[in-house]
Short mmCIF file of C-alpha atoms in Angstrom, two decimals:
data_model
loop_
_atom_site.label_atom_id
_atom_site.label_comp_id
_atom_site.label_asym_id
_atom_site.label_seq_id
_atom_site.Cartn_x
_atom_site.Cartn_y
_atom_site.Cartn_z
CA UNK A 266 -92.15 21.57 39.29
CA UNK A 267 -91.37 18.81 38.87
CA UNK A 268 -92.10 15.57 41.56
CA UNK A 269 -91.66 11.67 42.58
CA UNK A 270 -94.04 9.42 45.45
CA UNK A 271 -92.75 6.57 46.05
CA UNK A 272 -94.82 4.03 48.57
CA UNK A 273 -93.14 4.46 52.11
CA UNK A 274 -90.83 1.66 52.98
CA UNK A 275 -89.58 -1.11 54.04
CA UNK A 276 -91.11 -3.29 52.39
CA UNK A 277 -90.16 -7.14 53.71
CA UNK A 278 -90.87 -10.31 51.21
CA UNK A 279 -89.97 -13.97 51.46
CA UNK A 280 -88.47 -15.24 48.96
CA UNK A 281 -90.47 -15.91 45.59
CA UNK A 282 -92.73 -13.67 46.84
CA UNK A 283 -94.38 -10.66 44.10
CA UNK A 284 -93.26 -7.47 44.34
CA UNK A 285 -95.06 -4.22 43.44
CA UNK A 286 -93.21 -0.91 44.30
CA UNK A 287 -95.85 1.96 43.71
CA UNK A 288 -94.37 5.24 41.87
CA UNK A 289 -96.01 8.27 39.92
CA UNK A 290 -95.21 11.23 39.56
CA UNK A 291 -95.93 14.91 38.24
CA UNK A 292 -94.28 16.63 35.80
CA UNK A 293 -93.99 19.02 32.62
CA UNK A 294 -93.87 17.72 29.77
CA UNK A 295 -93.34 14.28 28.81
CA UNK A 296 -90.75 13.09 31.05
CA UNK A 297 -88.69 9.57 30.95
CA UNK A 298 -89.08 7.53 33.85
CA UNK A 299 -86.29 5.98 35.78
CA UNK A 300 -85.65 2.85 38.07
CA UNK A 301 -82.32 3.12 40.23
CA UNK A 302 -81.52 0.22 42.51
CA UNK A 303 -78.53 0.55 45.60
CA UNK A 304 -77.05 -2.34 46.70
CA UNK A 305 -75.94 -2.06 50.54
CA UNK A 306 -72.86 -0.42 50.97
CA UNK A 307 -72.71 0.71 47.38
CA UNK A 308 -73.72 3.80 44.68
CA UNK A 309 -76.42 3.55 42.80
CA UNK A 310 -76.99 2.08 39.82
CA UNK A 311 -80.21 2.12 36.67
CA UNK A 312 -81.87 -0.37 36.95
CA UNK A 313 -84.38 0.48 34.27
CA UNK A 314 -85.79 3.40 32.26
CA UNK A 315 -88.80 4.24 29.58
CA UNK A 316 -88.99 7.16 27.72
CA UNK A 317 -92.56 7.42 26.09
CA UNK A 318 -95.59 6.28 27.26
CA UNK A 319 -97.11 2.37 26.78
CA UNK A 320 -93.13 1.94 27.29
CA UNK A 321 -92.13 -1.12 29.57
CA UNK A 322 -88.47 -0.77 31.34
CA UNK A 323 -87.00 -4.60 32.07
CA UNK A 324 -83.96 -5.90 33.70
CA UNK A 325 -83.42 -8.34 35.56
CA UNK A 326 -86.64 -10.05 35.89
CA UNK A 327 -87.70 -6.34 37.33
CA UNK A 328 -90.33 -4.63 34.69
CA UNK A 329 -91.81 -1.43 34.76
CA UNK A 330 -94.55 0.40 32.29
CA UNK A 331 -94.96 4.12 31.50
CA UNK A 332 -98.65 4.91 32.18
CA UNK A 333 -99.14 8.09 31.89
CA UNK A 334 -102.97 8.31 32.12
CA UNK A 335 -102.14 7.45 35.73
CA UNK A 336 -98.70 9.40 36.01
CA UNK A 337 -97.03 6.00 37.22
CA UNK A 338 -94.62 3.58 36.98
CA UNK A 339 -94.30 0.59 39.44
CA UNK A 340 -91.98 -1.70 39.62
CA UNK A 341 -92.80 -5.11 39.98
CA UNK A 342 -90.98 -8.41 40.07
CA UNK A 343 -92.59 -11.59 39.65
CA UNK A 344 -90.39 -13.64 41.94
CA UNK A 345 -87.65 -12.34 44.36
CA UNK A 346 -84.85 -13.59 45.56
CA UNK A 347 -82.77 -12.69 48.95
CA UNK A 348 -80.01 -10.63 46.43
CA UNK A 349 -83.02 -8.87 45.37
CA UNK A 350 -82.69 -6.68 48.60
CA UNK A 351 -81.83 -2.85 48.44
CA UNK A 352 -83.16 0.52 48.11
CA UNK A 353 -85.38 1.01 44.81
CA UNK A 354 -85.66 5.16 43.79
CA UNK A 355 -87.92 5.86 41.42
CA UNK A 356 -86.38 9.05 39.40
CA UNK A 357 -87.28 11.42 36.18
CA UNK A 358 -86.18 13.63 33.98
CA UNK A 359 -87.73 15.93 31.10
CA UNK A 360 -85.86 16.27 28.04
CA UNK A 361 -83.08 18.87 27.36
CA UNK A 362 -82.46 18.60 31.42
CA UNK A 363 -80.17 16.58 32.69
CA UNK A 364 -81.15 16.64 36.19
CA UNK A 365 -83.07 14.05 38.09
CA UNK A 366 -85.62 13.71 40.35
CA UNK A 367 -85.82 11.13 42.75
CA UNK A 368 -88.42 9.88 44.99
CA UNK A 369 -87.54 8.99 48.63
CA UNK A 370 -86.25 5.60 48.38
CA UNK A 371 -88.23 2.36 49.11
CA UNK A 372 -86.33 -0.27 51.37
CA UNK A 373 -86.74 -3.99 49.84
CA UNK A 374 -85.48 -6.89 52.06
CA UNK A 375 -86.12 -10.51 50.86
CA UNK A 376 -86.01 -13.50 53.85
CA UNK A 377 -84.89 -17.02 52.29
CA UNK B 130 -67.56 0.46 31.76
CA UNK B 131 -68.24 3.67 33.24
CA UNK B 132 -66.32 4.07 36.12
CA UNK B 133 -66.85 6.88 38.60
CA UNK B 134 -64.76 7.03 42.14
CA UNK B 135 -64.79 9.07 45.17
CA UNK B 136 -61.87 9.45 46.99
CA UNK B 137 -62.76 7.76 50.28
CA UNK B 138 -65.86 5.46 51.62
CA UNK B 139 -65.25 6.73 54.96
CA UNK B 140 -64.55 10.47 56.46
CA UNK B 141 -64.44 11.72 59.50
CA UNK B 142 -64.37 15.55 60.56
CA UNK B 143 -64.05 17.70 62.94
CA UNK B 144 -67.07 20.83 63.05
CA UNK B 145 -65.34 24.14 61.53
CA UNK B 146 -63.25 21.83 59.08
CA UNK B 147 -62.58 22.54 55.41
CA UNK B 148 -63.51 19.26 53.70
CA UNK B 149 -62.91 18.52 49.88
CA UNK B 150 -64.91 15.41 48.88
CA UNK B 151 -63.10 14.63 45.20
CA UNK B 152 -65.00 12.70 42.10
CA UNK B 153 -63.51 11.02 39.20
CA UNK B 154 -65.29 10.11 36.05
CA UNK B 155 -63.39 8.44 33.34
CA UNK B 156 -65.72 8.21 30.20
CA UNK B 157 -65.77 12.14 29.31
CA UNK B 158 -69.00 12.91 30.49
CA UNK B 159 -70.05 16.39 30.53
CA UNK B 160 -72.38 16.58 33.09
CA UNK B 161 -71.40 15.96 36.75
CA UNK B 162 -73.30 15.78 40.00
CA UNK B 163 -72.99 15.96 43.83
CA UNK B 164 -76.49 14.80 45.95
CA UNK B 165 -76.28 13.92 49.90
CA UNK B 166 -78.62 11.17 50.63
CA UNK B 167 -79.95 10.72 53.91
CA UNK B 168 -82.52 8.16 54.90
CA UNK B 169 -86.23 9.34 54.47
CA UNK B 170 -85.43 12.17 51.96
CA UNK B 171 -83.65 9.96 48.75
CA UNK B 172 -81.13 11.92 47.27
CA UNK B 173 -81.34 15.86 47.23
CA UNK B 174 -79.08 17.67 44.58
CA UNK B 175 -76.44 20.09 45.61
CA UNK B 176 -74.71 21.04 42.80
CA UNK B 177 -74.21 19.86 39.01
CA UNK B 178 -71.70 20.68 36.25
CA UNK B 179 -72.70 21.11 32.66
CA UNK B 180 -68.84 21.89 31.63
CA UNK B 181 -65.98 22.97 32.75
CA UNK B 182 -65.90 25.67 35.18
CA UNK B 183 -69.46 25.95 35.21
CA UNK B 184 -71.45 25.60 37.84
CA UNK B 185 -74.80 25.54 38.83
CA UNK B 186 -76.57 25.34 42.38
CA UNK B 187 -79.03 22.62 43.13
CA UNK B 188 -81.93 22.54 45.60
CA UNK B 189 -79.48 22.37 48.98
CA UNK B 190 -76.31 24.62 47.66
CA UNK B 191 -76.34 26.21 51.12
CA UNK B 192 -73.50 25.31 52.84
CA UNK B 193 -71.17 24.15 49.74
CA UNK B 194 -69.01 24.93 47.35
CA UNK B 195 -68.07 23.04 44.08
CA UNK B 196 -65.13 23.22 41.60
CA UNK B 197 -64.49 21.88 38.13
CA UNK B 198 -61.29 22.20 36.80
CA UNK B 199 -61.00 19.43 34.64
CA UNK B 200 -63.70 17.82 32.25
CA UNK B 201 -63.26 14.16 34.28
CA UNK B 202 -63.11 16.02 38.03
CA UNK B 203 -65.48 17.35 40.43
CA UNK B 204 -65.12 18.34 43.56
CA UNK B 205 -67.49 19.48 46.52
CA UNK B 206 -66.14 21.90 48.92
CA UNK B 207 -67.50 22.35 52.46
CA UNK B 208 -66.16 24.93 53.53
CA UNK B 209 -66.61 24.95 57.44
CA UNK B 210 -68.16 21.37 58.51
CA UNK B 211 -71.26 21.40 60.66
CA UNK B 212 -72.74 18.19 62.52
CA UNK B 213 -75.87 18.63 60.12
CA UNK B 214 -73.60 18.03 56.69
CA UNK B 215 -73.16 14.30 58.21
CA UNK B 216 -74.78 12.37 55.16
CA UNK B 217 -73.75 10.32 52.52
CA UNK B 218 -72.47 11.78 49.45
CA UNK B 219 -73.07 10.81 45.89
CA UNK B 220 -71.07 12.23 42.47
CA UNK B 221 -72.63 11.21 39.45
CA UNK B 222 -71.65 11.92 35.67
CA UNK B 223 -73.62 11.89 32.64
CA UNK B 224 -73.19 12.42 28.87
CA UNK B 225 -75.87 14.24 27.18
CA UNK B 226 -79.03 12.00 27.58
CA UNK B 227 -81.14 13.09 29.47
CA UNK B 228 -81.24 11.46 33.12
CA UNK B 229 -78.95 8.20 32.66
CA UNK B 230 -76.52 9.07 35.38
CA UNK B 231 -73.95 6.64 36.93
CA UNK B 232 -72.93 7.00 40.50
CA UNK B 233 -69.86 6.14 42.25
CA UNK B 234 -69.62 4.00 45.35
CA UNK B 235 -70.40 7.05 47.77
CA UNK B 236 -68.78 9.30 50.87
CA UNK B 237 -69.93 8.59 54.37
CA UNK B 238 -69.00 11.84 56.31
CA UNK B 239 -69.76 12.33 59.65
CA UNK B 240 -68.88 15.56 61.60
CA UNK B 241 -68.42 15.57 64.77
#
């Protein structure tokens, strides 16, 4: 079946600081690859996605690359800022199903 | 923009309860979903919707109940609240691409 690691949170920065959130995965298939970010006190919301391999996500500064000779894709962020701070899940899917799966969440907090 | 609401942010219940947690989607999606999220295990599927009055379980189903009378409403049923159904809940909706789900805000119940 299908399954998400994500690296184990939290994960605390200051400010301008790189960011690399670890993900792979194992799967069927050639899944697409998913970024979701949660804001505190709110749903979540896609942050970024890639559907073939070699493919790189962005948004928001935030960039991720399908690798799947490793089975990965981390998330990384050149400079953060305090609003950068959330949860970060790390999701897939394989075509003709809908569902997700998510990985366990990683816990970002930025300090000015 | 796709909007998806819950019908509260907050809930509080009483154990042997009938609760009905209601979702909203307003963009015609076909696919709708209902995870709990609770902190260390990300978001765990309960039950999804690939139409009206269909159903399918997830990987927790025990416990719940859904219903799907309309295309644009979901609703999660628990039928007789226990202190370990205290979680956040999630609905999400989806057209037919595979994994791009949007969430709504979210349904802190707690059971007491």
């Amino acid at each position: 079946g299908n399954s998400v690691t994500q690296m184990e949170g939290p994960v605390t920065l200051s400010e301008e600081a790189f960011l690399t959130i670890n993900c792979t995965y194992t799967a069927t298939g050639y899944p697409s690859l998913f970024w979701y970010v949660q804001y505190p006190g709110e749903g979540l919301q896609l942050l970024l996605k890639a559907t073939k391999a070699d493919d790189k996500g962005s948004n928001k500064g935030f960039e991720a690359t399908y690798r799947k000779e490793t089975t990965s894709f981390h998330l990384e962020k050149g400079s953060v800022q305090v609003s950068d701070s959330a949860v970060y899940f790390c999701a897939l899917s394989n075509f003709g199903n809908e569902k997700l799966t998510f990985g366990t969440g990683t816990r970002l907090t930025i300090i000015p | 923009d796709v909007k998806v609401t819950q019908s509260s942010r907050y809930l509080v219940k009483r154990t042997g309860e009938k609760v009905f947690l209601e979702c909203v989607q307003d963009m015609d999606h076909e696919n709708m979903f209902w995870y709990r999220q609770d902190p260390g295990l990300g978001l765990r599927l309960i039950y999804f919707s690939y139409d009206v009055k269909m159903k399918e379980k997830g990987d927790i189903p025990e416990g719940y109940s859904v219903s799907r009378e309309k295309k644009e409403r979901f609703s999660l049923i628990l039928e007789s609240a226990s202190t370990n159904q205290t979680s956040m809940y999630l609905c999400a909706s989806s057209f037919s691409a595979a994994g791009l789900e949007y969430f709504g805000p979210g349904t802190r119940l707690t059971v007491t």
